[in-house]
Short mmCIF file of C-alpha atoms in Angstrom, two decimals:
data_model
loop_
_atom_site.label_atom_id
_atom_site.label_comp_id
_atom_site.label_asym_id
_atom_site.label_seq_id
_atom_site.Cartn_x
_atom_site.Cartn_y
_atom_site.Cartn_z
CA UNK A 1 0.00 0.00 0.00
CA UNK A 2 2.62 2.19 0.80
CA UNK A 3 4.25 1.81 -2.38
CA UNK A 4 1.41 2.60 -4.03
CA UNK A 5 1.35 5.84 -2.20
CA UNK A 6 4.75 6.57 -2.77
CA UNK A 7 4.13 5.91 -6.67
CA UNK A 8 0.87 7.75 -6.98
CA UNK A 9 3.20 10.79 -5.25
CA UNK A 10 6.06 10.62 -7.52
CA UNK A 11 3.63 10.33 -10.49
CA UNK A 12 2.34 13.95 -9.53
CA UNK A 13 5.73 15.33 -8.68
CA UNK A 14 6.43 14.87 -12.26
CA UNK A 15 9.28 12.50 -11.22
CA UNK A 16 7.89 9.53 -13.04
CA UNK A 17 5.75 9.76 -16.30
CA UNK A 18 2.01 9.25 -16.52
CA UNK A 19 0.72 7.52 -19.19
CA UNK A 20 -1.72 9.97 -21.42
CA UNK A 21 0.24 12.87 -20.57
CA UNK A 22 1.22 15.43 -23.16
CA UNK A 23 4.68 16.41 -23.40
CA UNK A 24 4.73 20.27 -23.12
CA UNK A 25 6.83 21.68 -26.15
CA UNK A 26 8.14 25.55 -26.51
CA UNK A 27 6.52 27.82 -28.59
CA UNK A 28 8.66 28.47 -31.80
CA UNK A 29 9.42 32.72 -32.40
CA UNK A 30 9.71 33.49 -35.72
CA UNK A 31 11.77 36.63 -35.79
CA UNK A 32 11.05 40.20 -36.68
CA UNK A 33 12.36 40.54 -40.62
CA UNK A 34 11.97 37.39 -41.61
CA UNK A 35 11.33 37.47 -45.19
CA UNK A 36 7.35 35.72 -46.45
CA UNK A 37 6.59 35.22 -49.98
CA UNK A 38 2.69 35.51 -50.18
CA UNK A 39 0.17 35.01 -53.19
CA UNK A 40 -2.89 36.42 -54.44
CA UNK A 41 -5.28 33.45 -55.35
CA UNK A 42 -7.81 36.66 -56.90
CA UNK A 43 -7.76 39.58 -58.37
CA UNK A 44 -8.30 42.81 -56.26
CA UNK A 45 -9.09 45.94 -58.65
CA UNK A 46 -9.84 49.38 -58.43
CA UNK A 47 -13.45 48.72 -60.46
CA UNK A 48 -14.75 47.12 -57.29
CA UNK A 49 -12.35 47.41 -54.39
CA UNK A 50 -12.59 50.33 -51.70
CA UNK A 51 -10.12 51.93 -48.90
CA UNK A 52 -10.27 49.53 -46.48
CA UNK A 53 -11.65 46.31 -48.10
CA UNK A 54 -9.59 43.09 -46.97
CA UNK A 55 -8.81 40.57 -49.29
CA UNK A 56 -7.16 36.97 -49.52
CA UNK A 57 -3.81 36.19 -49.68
CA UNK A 58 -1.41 32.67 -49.24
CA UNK A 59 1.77 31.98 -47.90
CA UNK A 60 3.76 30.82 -51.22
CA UNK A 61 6.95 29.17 -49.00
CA UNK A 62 7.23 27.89 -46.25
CA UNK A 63 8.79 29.88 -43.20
CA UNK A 64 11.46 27.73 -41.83
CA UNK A 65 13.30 27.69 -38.97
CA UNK A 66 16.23 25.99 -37.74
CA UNK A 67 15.47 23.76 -41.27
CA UNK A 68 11.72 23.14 -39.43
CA UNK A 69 8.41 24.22 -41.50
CA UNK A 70 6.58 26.68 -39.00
CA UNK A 71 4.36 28.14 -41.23
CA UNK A 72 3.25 25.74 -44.60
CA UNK A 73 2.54 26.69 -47.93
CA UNK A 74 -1.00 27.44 -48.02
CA UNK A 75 -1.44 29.30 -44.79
CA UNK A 76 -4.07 32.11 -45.16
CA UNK A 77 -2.78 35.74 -44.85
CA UNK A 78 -4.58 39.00 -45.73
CA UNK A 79 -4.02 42.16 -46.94
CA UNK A 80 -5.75 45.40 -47.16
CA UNK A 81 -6.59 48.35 -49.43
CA UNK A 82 -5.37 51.77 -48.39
CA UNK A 83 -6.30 53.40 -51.02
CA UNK A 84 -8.43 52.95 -54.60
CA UNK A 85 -8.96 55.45 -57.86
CA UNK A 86 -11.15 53.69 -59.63
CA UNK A 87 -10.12 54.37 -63.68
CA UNK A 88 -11.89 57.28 -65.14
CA UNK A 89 -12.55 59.14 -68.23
CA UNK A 90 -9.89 60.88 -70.25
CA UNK A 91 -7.75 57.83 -70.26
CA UNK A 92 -6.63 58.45 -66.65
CA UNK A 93 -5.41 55.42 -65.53
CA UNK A 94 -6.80 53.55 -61.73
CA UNK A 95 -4.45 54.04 -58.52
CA UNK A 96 -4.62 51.21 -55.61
CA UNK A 97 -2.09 50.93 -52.60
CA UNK A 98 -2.50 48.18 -50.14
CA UNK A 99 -0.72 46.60 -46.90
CA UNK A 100 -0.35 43.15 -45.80
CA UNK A 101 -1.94 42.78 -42.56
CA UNK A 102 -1.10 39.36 -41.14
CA UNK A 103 -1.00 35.47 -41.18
CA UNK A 104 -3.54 33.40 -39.45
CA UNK A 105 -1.64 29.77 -38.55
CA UNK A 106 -4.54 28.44 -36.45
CA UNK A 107 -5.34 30.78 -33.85
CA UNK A 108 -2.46 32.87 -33.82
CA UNK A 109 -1.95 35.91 -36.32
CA UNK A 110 1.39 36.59 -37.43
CA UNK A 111 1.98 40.57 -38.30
CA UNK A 112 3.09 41.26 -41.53
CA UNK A 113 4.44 44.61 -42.68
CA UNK A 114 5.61 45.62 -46.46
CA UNK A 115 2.86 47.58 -49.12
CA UNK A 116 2.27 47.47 -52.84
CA UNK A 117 1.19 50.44 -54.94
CA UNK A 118 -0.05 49.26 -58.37
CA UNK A 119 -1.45 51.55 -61.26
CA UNK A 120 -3.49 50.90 -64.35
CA UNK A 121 -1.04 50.56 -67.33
CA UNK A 122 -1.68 51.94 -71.40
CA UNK A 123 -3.66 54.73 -70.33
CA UNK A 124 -2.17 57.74 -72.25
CA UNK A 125 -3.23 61.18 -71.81
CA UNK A 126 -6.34 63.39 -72.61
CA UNK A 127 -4.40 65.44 -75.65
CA UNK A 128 -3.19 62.52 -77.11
CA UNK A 129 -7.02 60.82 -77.04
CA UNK A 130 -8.40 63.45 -78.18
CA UNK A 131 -5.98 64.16 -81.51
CA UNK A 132 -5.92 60.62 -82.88
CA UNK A 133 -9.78 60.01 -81.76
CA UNK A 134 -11.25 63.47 -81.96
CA UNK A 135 -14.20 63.96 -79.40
CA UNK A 136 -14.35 60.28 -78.09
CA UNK A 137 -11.07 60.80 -76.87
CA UNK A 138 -12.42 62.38 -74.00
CA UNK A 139 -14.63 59.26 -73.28
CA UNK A 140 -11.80 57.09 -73.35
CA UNK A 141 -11.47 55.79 -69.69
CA UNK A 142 -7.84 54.38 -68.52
CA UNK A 143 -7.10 50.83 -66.73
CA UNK A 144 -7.87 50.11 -63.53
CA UNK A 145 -5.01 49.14 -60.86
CA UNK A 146 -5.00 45.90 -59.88
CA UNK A 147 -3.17 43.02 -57.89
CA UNK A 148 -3.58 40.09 -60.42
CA UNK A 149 -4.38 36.42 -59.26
CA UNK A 150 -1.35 34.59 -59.31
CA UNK A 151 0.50 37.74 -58.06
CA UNK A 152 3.37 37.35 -55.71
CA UNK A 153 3.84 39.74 -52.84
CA UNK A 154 6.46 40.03 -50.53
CA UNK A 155 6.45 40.76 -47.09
CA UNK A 156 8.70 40.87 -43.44
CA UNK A 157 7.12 39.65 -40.15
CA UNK A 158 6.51 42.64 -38.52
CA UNK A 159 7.48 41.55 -34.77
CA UNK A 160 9.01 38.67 -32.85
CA UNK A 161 5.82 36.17 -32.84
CA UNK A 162 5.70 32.96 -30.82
CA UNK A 163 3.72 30.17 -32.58
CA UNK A 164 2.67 26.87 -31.17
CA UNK A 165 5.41 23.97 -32.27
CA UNK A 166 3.00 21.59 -33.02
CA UNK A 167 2.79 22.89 -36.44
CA UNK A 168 6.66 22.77 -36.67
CA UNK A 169 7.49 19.98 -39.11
CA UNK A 170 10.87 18.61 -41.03
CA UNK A 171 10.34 19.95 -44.44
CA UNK A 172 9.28 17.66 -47.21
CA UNK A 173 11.60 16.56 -50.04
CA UNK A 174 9.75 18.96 -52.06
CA UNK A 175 10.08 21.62 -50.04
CA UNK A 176 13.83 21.17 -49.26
CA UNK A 177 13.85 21.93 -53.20
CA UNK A 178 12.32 25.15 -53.38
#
C-alpha cells in the first residue's frame, strides 16, 4: 500500500511519467524581418475594391526555422486596401495601394508589414485621345489598378511572434527543393 502511495506521489511530482500525458513543447518565435513570400489566389481591382476592403492572400513558401516548417505553404494571410482610384474618363489610368496585414496559422496571427502600390497601365493622356480620336477621346477611360491572381507579394514579419510547435514539421523533399 505504501508503495502505491509513494508511486501515486512521484507520479504527480512529475518524477515519473504518466501515461496519457502530453509532453509540453516551446513555442517556436519566428523573428522580426523574416522574409514571407505571399500570393494572391484573386484579383483585387480598383473597379470594385474600396479603402479599407480586406482581401485573400497565401503563404507561397514555407517559413522555416532551424530547417523546421513553421508556417506551410497554403497558410491564409490577408491584406488590405489603403487606397483605390477607380479608372476614369480621359484615359486616366486607376491608382490602388495596399498593406499586408497578417497570417492566421490556427489561432495565432502573425503581423506582416511591407505595401504594394499598383497603377493601371496603357492609359495615355487626354491630348493625345483626343488628336488621334477626336471627341471620343475624352470618353476614353484608362485601366484600372490591380493586384492580379497569381501575383506574388512580398512581405517581413513585422514583430518577434511565438507560434505553437505543433505545427513545426521537417520539411518535405519537395520543399527542401524550393
Amino acid at each position: 500500500m505504501i508503495a502505491i502511495l509513494l508511486a501515486a506521489q512521484a507520479a504527480l511530482a512529475g518524477s515519473v511519467p504518466v501515461e496519457g500525458a502530453v509532453e509540453q513543447v516551446a513555442p517556436v518565435v519566428i523573428p522580426q524581418d523574416t522574409p514571407v513570400e505571399l500570393l494572391a489566389p484573386s484579383e483585387v481591382s480598383t473597379a470594385s475594391a474600396k479603402p479599407g476592403l480586406i482581401f485573400k492572400l497565401r503563404v507561397n513558401k514555407p517559413i522555416m526555422i532551424g530547417g523546421k516548417t513553421v508556417v506551410p505553404v497554403g497558410t491564409p494571410a490577408f491584406g488590405q486596401v489603403v487606397t483605390a482610384t477607380d479608372s476614369g474618363g480621359l484615359g486616366k489610368s486607376g491608382r490602388m495601394t495596399a498593406k499586408l496585414l497578417a497570417i492566421r496559422l490556427d489561432k495565432t496571427e502573425i503581423p506582416l508589414e511591407g505595401e504594394t502600390s499598383e497603377r493601371g497601365t496603357g492609359a495615355g493622356s487626354a491630348g493625345v485621345a483626343v488628336l488621334f480620336t477626336g471627341v471620343v477621346g475624352l470618353f476614353h477611360r484608362g485601366n484600372n489598378a490591380k493586384i492580379k491572381a497569381g501575383e506574388i507579394l512580398t512581405g517581413f514579419v513585422a514583430r518577434d511572434t511565438a507560434v505553437p510547435a505543433t505545427g513545426v514539421s521537417a520539411p518535405t523533399a519537395a520543399q527542401q527543393h524550393q
